[in-house]
PDB file of C-alpha atoms in Angstrom:
ATOM      1  CA  UNK S   2       5.757  22.648 -19.717  1.00  0.00           C
ATOM      2  CA  UNK S   3       9.500  22.177 -19.144  1.00  0.00           C
ATOM      3  CA  UNK S   4       9.305  21.810 -15.333  1.00  0.00           C
ATOM      4  CA  UNK S   5      12.583  22.882 -13.734  1.00  0.00           C
ATOM      5  CA  UNK S   6      15.444  23.864 -16.027  1.00  0.00           C
ATOM      6  CA  UNK S   7      18.983  24.085 -14.709  1.00  0.00           C
ATOM      7  CA  UNK S   8      21.997  25.418 -16.567  1.00  0.00           C
ATOM      8  CA  UNK S   9      24.785  24.604 -17.083  1.00  0.00           C
ATOM      9  CA  UNK S  10      24.840  20.792 -16.739  1.00  0.00           C
ATOM     10  CA  UNK S  11      28.597  20.702 -16.215  1.00  0.00           C
ATOM     11  CA  UNK S  12      31.082  23.341 -15.106  1.00  0.00           C
ATOM     12  CA  UNK S  13      34.750  23.431 -14.172  1.00  0.00           C
ATOM     13  CA  UNK S  14      35.971  26.431 -12.193  1.00  0.00           C
ATOM     14  CA  UNK S  15      39.320  27.497 -10.898  1.00  0.00           C
ATOM     15  CA  UNK S  16      39.657  28.290  -7.214  1.00  0.00           C
ATOM     16  CA  UNK S  17      38.597  31.877  -6.585  1.00  0.00           C
ATOM     17  CA  UNK S  18      36.408  32.233  -9.652  1.00  0.00           C
ATOM     18  CA  UNK S  19      32.760  33.169  -9.332  1.00  0.00           C
ATOM     19  CA  UNK S  20      29.795  31.938 -11.292  1.00  0.00           C
ATOM     20  CA  UNK S  21      26.011  31.723 -11.304  1.00  0.00           C
ATOM     21  CA  UNK S  22      23.996  28.531 -11.592  1.00  0.00           C
ATOM     22  CA  UNK S  23      20.690  29.216 -13.264  1.00  0.00           C
ATOM     23  CA  UNK S  24      17.338  27.694 -12.309  1.00  0.00           C
ATOM     24  CA  UNK S  25      13.975  28.409 -13.902  1.00  0.00           C
ATOM     25  CA  UNK S  26      10.552  26.822 -13.422  1.00  0.00           C
ATOM     26  CA  UNK S  27       7.340  27.214 -15.387  1.00  0.00           C
ATOM     27  CA  UNK S  28       4.917  25.638 -12.897  1.00  0.00           C
ATOM     28  CA  UNK S  29       4.123  28.848 -11.009  1.00  0.00           C
ATOM     29  CA  UNK S  30       5.420  27.329  -7.771  1.00  0.00           C
ATOM     30  CA  UNK S  31       6.055  29.722  -4.921  1.00  0.00           C
ATOM     31  CA  UNK S  32       8.742  27.657  -3.220  1.00  0.00           C
ATOM     32  CA  UNK S  33      12.178  27.063  -4.745  1.00  0.00           C
ATOM     33  CA  UNK S  34      15.326  25.678  -3.190  1.00  0.00           C
ATOM     34  CA  UNK S  35      18.931  24.749  -3.888  1.00  0.00           C
ATOM     35  CA  UNK S  36      20.584  21.558  -2.666  1.00  0.00           C
ATOM     36  CA  UNK S  37      24.051  20.169  -2.976  1.00  0.00           C
ATOM     37  CA  UNK S  38      24.755  16.454  -3.117  1.00  0.00           C
ATOM     38  CA  UNK S  39      28.269  15.228  -2.498  1.00  0.00           C
ATOM     39  CA  UNK S  40      29.289  11.758  -3.759  1.00  0.00           C
ATOM     40  CA  UNK S  41      27.427   9.029  -1.897  1.00  0.00           C
ATOM     41  CA  UNK S  42      25.681  11.574   0.307  1.00  0.00           C
ATOM     42  CA  UNK S  43      22.204  12.927   0.771  1.00  0.00           C
ATOM     43  CA  UNK S  44      20.668  16.272  -0.102  1.00  0.00           C
ATOM     44  CA  UNK S  45      21.820  19.293   1.877  1.00  0.00           C
ATOM     45  CA  UNK S  46      19.773  22.483   1.670  1.00  0.00           C
ATOM     46  CA  UNK S  47      21.794  25.579   0.721  1.00  0.00           C
ATOM     47  CA  UNK S  48      19.190  28.344   0.345  1.00  0.00           C
ATOM     48  CA  UNK S  49      15.483  28.492  -0.273  1.00  0.00           C
ATOM     49  CA  UNK S  50      12.776  30.971  -1.215  1.00  0.00           C
ATOM     50  CA  UNK S  51       9.085  30.968  -0.313  1.00  0.00           C
ATOM     51  CA  UNK S  52       8.231  33.590  -2.921  1.00  0.00           C
ATOM     52  CA  UNK S  53       9.562  36.445  -5.023  1.00  0.00           C
ATOM     53  CA  UNK S  54      11.680  38.788  -2.934  1.00  0.00           C
ATOM     54  CA  UNK S  55      11.988  36.340  -0.022  1.00  0.00           C
ATOM     55  CA  UNK S  56      15.006  34.109   0.565  1.00  0.00           C
ATOM     56  CA  UNK S  57      16.452  32.312   3.561  1.00  0.00           C
ATOM     57  CA  UNK S  58      19.420  30.185   4.503  1.00  0.00           C
ATOM     58  CA  UNK S  59      19.405  26.436   4.680  1.00  0.00           C
ATOM     59  CA  UNK S  60      21.831  24.012   6.283  1.00  0.00           C
ATOM     60  CA  UNK S  61      24.995  24.938   4.306  1.00  0.00           C
ATOM     61  CA  UNK S  62      24.707  28.547   3.045  1.00  0.00           C
ATOM     62  CA  UNK S  63      28.303  29.732   3.401  1.00  0.00           C
ATOM     63  CA  UNK S  64      29.948  30.700   0.122  1.00  0.00           C
ATOM     64  CA  UNK S  65      26.647  31.008  -1.751  1.00  0.00           C
ATOM     65  CA  UNK S  66      24.217  33.824  -2.479  1.00  0.00           C
ATOM     66  CA  UNK S  67      20.724  33.742  -3.919  1.00  0.00           C
ATOM     67  CA  UNK S  68      18.078  36.193  -5.053  1.00  0.00           C
ATOM     68  CA  UNK S  69      14.474  35.785  -6.194  1.00  0.00           C
ATOM     69  CA  UNK S  70      13.342  38.707  -8.284  1.00  0.00           C
ATOM     70  CA  UNK S  71      10.651  36.711 -10.129  1.00  0.00           C
ATOM     71  CA  UNK S  72       8.546  33.641  -9.347  1.00  0.00           C
ATOM     72  CA  UNK S  73      10.194  31.760 -12.207  1.00  0.00           C
ATOM     73  CA  UNK S  74      13.920  32.250 -11.544  1.00  0.00           C
ATOM     74  CA  UNK S  75      16.147  31.385  -8.602  1.00  0.00           C
ATOM     75  CA  UNK S  76      19.870  31.726  -9.448  1.00  0.00           C
ATOM     76  CA  UNK S  77      22.620  30.485  -7.130  1.00  0.00           C
ATOM     77  CA  UNK S  78      25.854  32.471  -7.030  1.00  0.00           C
ATOM     78  CA  UNK S  79      29.193  31.102  -5.972  1.00  0.00           C
ATOM     79  CA  UNK S  80      31.161  34.086  -4.734  1.00  0.00           C
ATOM     80  CA  UNK S  81      34.714  32.679  -4.696  1.00  0.00           C
ATOM     81  CA  UNK S  82      34.830  29.017  -5.650  1.00  0.00           C
ATOM     82  CA  UNK S  83      36.690  26.579  -3.411  1.00  0.00           C
ATOM     83  CA  UNK S  84      37.483  22.876  -3.973  1.00  0.00           C
ATOM     84  CA  UNK S  85      35.084  22.054  -1.103  1.00  0.00           C
ATOM     85  CA  UNK S  86      32.260  23.288  -3.328  1.00  0.00           C
ATOM     86  CA  UNK S  87      32.845  20.498  -5.829  1.00  0.00           C
ATOM     87  CA  UNK S  88      29.469  18.778  -5.865  1.00  0.00           C
ATOM     88  CA  UNK S  89      26.279  18.179  -7.805  1.00  0.00           C
ATOM     89  CA  UNK S  90      23.783  20.997  -7.362  1.00  0.00           C
ATOM     90  CA  UNK S  91      20.041  20.462  -7.644  1.00  0.00           C
ATOM     91  CA  UNK S  92      17.405  23.123  -7.868  1.00  0.00           C
ATOM     92  CA  UNK S  93      13.892  22.158  -6.767  1.00  0.00           C
ATOM     93  CA  UNK S  94      10.539  23.824  -7.233  1.00  0.00           C
ATOM     94  CA  UNK S  95       7.659  22.944  -4.944  1.00  0.00           C
ATOM     95  CA  UNK S  96       3.984  23.410  -4.273  1.00  0.00           C
ATOM     96  CA  UNK S  97       2.266  22.930  -0.942  1.00  0.00           C
ATOM     97  CA  UNK S  98      -1.343  21.874  -0.609  1.00  0.00           C
ATOM     98  CA  UNK S  99      -3.568  22.911   2.255  1.00  0.00           C
ATOM     99  CA  UNK S 100      -3.387  19.358   3.626  1.00  0.00           C
ATOM    100  CA  UNK S 101       0.412  19.498   3.932  1.00  0.00           C
ATOM    101  CA  UNK S 102       1.280  17.641   0.739  1.00  0.00           C
ATOM    102  CA  UNK S 103       4.503  18.922  -0.826  1.00  0.00           C
ATOM    103  CA  UNK S 104       5.248  18.195  -4.483  1.00  0.00           C
ATOM    104  CA  UNK S 105       8.940  18.668  -5.252  1.00  0.00           C
ATOM    105  CA  UNK S 106      10.204  18.727  -8.825  1.00  0.00           C
ATOM    106  CA  UNK S 107      13.970  18.659  -9.223  1.00  0.00           C
ATOM    107  CA  UNK S 108      16.056  20.017 -12.028  1.00  0.00           C
ATOM    108  CA  UNK S 109      18.494  17.712 -13.811  1.00  0.00           C
ATOM    109  CA  UNK S 110      21.429  18.992 -11.775  1.00  0.00           C
ATOM    110  CA  UNK S 111      24.684  20.856 -12.342  1.00  0.00           C
ATOM    111  CA  UNK S 112      27.907  18.931 -11.836  1.00  0.00           C
ATOM    112  CA  UNK S 113      30.479  21.443 -10.602  1.00  0.00           C
ATOM    113  CA  UNK S 114      34.194  20.779 -10.250  1.00  0.00           C
ATOM    114  CA  UNK S 115      36.484  23.332  -8.612  1.00  0.00           C
ATOM    115  CA  UNK S 116      40.191  22.833  -9.299  1.00  0.00           C
TER     116      UNK S 116
ATOM    117  CA  UNK D  25      12.107  21.077  14.441  1.00  0.00           C
ATOM    118  CA  UNK D  26      11.655  17.926  12.390  1.00  0.00           C
ATOM    119  CA  UNK D  27      14.446  15.351  12.129  1.00  0.00           C
ATOM    120  CA  UNK D  28      14.319  12.339   9.814  1.00  0.00           C
ATOM    121  CA  UNK D  29      16.552   9.307  10.205  1.00  0.00           C
ATOM    122  CA  UNK D  30      16.795   6.623   7.531  1.00  0.00           C
ATOM    123  CA  UNK D  31      18.106   3.054   7.747  1.00  0.00           C
ATOM    124  CA  UNK D  32      19.943   1.201   6.422  1.00  0.00           C
ATOM    125  CA  UNK D  33      22.392   3.345   4.479  1.00  0.00           C
ATOM    126  CA  UNK D  34      23.063   0.453   2.084  1.00  0.00           C
ATOM    127  CA  UNK D  35      20.860  -2.548   1.360  1.00  0.00           C
ATOM    128  CA  UNK D  36      21.821  -5.450  -0.867  1.00  0.00           C
ATOM    129  CA  UNK D  37      19.148  -8.000  -1.834  1.00  0.00           C
ATOM    130  CA  UNK D  38      18.886 -10.857  -4.280  1.00  0.00           C
ATOM    131  CA  UNK D  39      16.820 -10.194  -7.375  1.00  0.00           C
ATOM    132  CA  UNK D  40      13.272 -11.316  -6.735  1.00  0.00           C
ATOM    133  CA  UNK D  41      13.480 -10.844  -2.968  1.00  0.00           C
ATOM    134  CA  UNK D  42      11.833  -8.023  -1.020  1.00  0.00           C
ATOM    135  CA  UNK D  43      13.515  -4.862   0.271  1.00  0.00           C
ATOM    136  CA  UNK D  44      12.436  -2.732   3.218  1.00  0.00           C
ATOM    137  CA  UNK D  45      13.754   0.733   4.070  1.00  0.00           C
ATOM    138  CA  UNK D  46      12.714   2.419   7.296  1.00  0.00           C
ATOM    139  CA  UNK D  47      12.553   6.054   8.382  1.00  0.00           C
ATOM    140  CA  UNK D  48      11.766   7.623  11.717  1.00  0.00           C
ATOM    141  CA  UNK D  49      10.672  11.195  12.298  1.00  0.00           C
ATOM    142  CA  UNK D  50      10.563  13.388  15.370  1.00  0.00           C
ATOM    143  CA  UNK D  51       7.688  15.857  14.873  1.00  0.00           C
ATOM    144  CA  UNK D  52       4.309  14.333  15.659  1.00  0.00           C
ATOM    145  CA  UNK D  53       2.661  17.176  13.695  1.00  0.00           C
ATOM    146  CA  UNK D  54       4.173  15.980  10.391  1.00  0.00           C
ATOM    147  CA  UNK D  55       1.424  14.674   8.135  1.00  0.00           C
ATOM    148  CA  UNK D  56       2.992  13.958   4.749  1.00  0.00           C
ATOM    149  CA  UNK D  57       5.694  11.382   3.950  1.00  0.00           C
ATOM    150  CA  UNK D  58       7.004  10.932   0.404  1.00  0.00           C
ATOM    151  CA  UNK D  59       9.644   8.606  -1.003  1.00  0.00           C
ATOM    152  CA  UNK D  60      11.967   9.633  -3.820  1.00  0.00           C
ATOM    153  CA  UNK D  61      14.114   7.443  -6.048  1.00  0.00           C
ATOM    154  CA  UNK D  62      17.391   8.671  -7.510  1.00  0.00           C
ATOM    155  CA  UNK D  63      18.997   6.582 -10.206  1.00  0.00           C
ATOM    156  CA  UNK D  64      22.719   6.991 -10.837  1.00  0.00           C
ATOM    157  CA  UNK D  65      23.446  10.382 -12.379  1.00  0.00           C
ATOM    158  CA  UNK D  66      19.778  11.381 -12.399  1.00  0.00           C
ATOM    159  CA  UNK D  67      17.539  13.688 -10.385  1.00  0.00           C
ATOM    160  CA  UNK D  68      15.410  12.475  -7.435  1.00  0.00           C
ATOM    161  CA  UNK D  69      11.854  11.618  -8.475  1.00  0.00           C
ATOM    162  CA  UNK D  70       8.763  10.918  -6.411  1.00  0.00           C
ATOM    163  CA  UNK D  71       7.725   7.259  -6.410  1.00  0.00           C
ATOM    164  CA  UNK D  72       5.093   7.090  -3.688  1.00  0.00           C
ATOM    165  CA  UNK D  73       3.770   9.159  -0.800  1.00  0.00           C
ATOM    166  CA  UNK D  74       1.434   8.759   2.147  1.00  0.00           C
ATOM    167  CA  UNK D  75      -0.541  11.117   4.357  1.00  0.00           C
ATOM    168  CA  UNK D  76      -1.015  10.700   8.070  1.00  0.00           C
ATOM    169  CA  UNK D  77      -4.676   9.717   7.795  1.00  0.00           C
ATOM    170  CA  UNK D  78      -3.693   6.535   5.920  1.00  0.00           C
ATOM    171  CA  UNK D  79      -1.791   3.544   7.316  1.00  0.00           C
ATOM    172  CA  UNK D  80      -0.694   1.928   4.066  1.00  0.00           C
ATOM    173  CA  UNK D  81      -0.552   2.722   0.363  1.00  0.00           C
ATOM    174  CA  UNK D  82       0.377   0.444  -2.521  1.00  0.00           C
ATOM    175  CA  UNK D  83       1.371   1.002  -6.117  1.00  0.00           C
ATOM    176  CA  UNK D  84       2.148  -2.238  -7.946  1.00  0.00           C
ATOM    177  CA  UNK D  85       5.386  -3.609  -6.397  1.00  0.00           C
ATOM    178  CA  UNK D  86       5.971  -0.744  -3.986  1.00  0.00           C
ATOM    179  CA  UNK D  87       4.144   0.097  -0.782  1.00  0.00           C
ATOM    180  CA  UNK D  88       4.568   2.512   2.081  1.00  0.00           C
ATOM    181  CA  UNK D  89       3.384   1.912   5.633  1.00  0.00           C
ATOM    182  CA  UNK D  90       3.027   4.503   8.372  1.00  0.00           C
ATOM    183  CA  UNK D  91       2.961   4.014  12.128  1.00  0.00           C
ATOM    184  CA  UNK D  92       2.028   7.382  13.656  1.00  0.00           C
ATOM    185  CA  UNK D  93       2.302   6.161  17.225  1.00  0.00           C
ATOM    186  CA  UNK D  94       5.879   5.007  16.769  1.00  0.00           C
ATOM    187  CA  UNK D  95       6.628   7.835  14.320  1.00  0.00           C
ATOM    188  CA  UNK D  96       8.095   5.678  11.618  1.00  0.00           C
ATOM    189  CA  UNK D  97       7.283   4.863   8.013  1.00  0.00           C
ATOM    190  CA  UNK D  98       8.708   2.265   5.675  1.00  0.00           C
ATOM    191  CA  UNK D  99       9.123   1.607   1.975  1.00  0.00           C
ATOM    192  CA  UNK D 100       8.520  -1.962   0.822  1.00  0.00           C
ATOM    193  CA  UNK D 101       9.595  -3.192  -2.601  1.00  0.00           C
ATOM    194  CA  UNK D 102       8.528  -6.722  -3.558  1.00  0.00           C
ATOM    195  CA  UNK D 103       9.883  -8.944  -6.348  1.00  0.00           C
ATOM    196  CA  UNK D 104      12.894  -6.679  -6.783  1.00  0.00           C
ATOM    197  CA  UNK D 105      14.289  -6.168 -10.259  1.00  0.00           C
ATOM    198  CA  UNK D 106      17.630  -4.778 -11.520  1.00  0.00           C
ATOM    199  CA  UNK D 107      15.971  -1.438 -12.358  1.00  0.00           C
ATOM    200  CA  UNK D 108      15.150  -0.996  -8.660  1.00  0.00           C
ATOM    201  CA  UNK D 109      18.858  -0.376  -8.006  1.00  0.00           C
ATOM    202  CA  UNK D 110      19.057   3.281  -6.938  1.00  0.00           C
ATOM    203  CA  UNK D 111      19.278   5.559  -3.929  1.00  0.00           C
ATOM    204  CA  UNK D 112      15.993   6.033  -2.092  1.00  0.00           C
ATOM    205  CA  UNK D 113      15.226   9.084   0.043  1.00  0.00           C
ATOM    206  CA  UNK D 114      12.432   9.428   2.561  1.00  0.00           C
ATOM    207  CA  UNK D 115      11.134  12.784   3.753  1.00  0.00           C
ATOM    208  CA  UNK D 116       8.624  14.307   6.141  1.00  0.00           C
ATOM    209  CA  UNK D 117       7.020  17.715   6.065  1.00  0.00           C
ATOM    210  CA  UNK D 118       7.875  20.202   8.759  1.00  0.00           C
ATOM    211  CA  UNK D 119       5.173  22.299  10.370  1.00  0.00           C
ATOM    212  CA  UNK D 120       7.843  24.639  11.732  1.00  0.00           C
ATOM    213  CA  UNK D 121       9.177  25.387   8.254  1.00  0.00           C
ATOM    214  CA  UNK D 122       6.066  26.115   6.202  1.00  0.00           C
ATOM    215  CA  UNK D 123       5.612  22.441   5.264  1.00  0.00           C
ATOM    216  CA  UNK D 124       9.091  22.139   3.747  1.00  0.00           C
ATOM    217  CA  UNK D 125      10.315  18.587   3.373  1.00  0.00           C
ATOM    218  CA  UNK D 126      13.019  17.365   5.730  1.00  0.00           C
ATOM    219  CA  UNK D 127      15.053  14.642   4.053  1.00  0.00           C
ATOM    220  CA  UNK D 128      16.533  11.380   5.247  1.00  0.00           C
ATOM    221  CA  UNK D 129      20.162  10.634   4.361  1.00  0.00           C
ATOM    222  CA  UNK D 130      19.282   8.078   1.686  1.00  0.00           C
ATOM    223  CA  UNK D 131      19.553   4.304   1.210  1.00  0.00           C
ATOM    224  CA  UNK D 132      21.559   2.776  -1.607  1.00  0.00           C
ATOM    225  CA  UNK D 133      19.656  -0.303  -2.789  1.00  0.00           C
ATOM    226  CA  UNK D 134      21.697  -2.885  -4.684  1.00  0.00           C
ATOM    227  CA  UNK D 135      19.901  -5.693  -6.505  1.00  0.00           C
ATOM    228  CA  UNK D 136      22.156  -8.717  -6.965  1.00  0.00           C
ATOM    229  CA  UNK D 137      21.479 -10.857 -10.062  1.00  0.00           C
TER     230      UNK D 137
END
C-alpha cells in the first residue's frame, strides 16, 4: 500500500513549456485534489475530483488542467508554464465517512521551478 | 460557504512551555475539525482531529478543544520539544462542498531552546 505517489519530485521548466505532474493512489478513494503551496504560505486548492470522470475548479485553477479517467490517477497539466507557477504542488487523496470525517493523505510533493 | 481563520501566523515559545493555536469557522453545520502538521520540506500529516459531538480530545502532549457555540477550536501542545517545530494547519469540513476540508492559512511554530 503506497498511499499517494507523486512524480516527479523536482522539476525545472522554461517559461512557455508544458508538463504533466502525475498523481496515483492505491486506497480506492473517490476524492482527489491538487494544491499549490508557495513559500511560507498555506494550501491553495487548484482542481479537485469527486470521482472518475468528474472534475471541478478550486481557488486557483487558471493555467492548469486536470482529468480523471480512472479512480487511481489524477494528473495535473501545466499548459504554458509561467514563473508565477513556481511552487510546491501537493496531490491529496481523501475518503469521507457518513459522519463527515474526512481523511486526507498527501503525496510527498513536487517542487516546480519555472525560469 | 465555510471560511476558516487561523491565528497566530507565527508562534515562538520556549522549549518546555505550552503552545496554543486557535481557529474559527463560519459554518455552524461543520462537524469535523482536523489538525495537520507539516515539517519543513515534508507533506502535511494528520496529528489529531475532533468531531462536533465531542468537546475535547487528547493524545499524549497534544489536545484539541472545540467550542461549537463560539465556532472555534484550538490545538494545545504541552511540554513543547524541538521536534514540535513545524507549520500547523487547521481545517473544517464544508457541508456545501461534499464534506471537503476548508483549510486555515497555517501557523509556524518555533520552539526556542
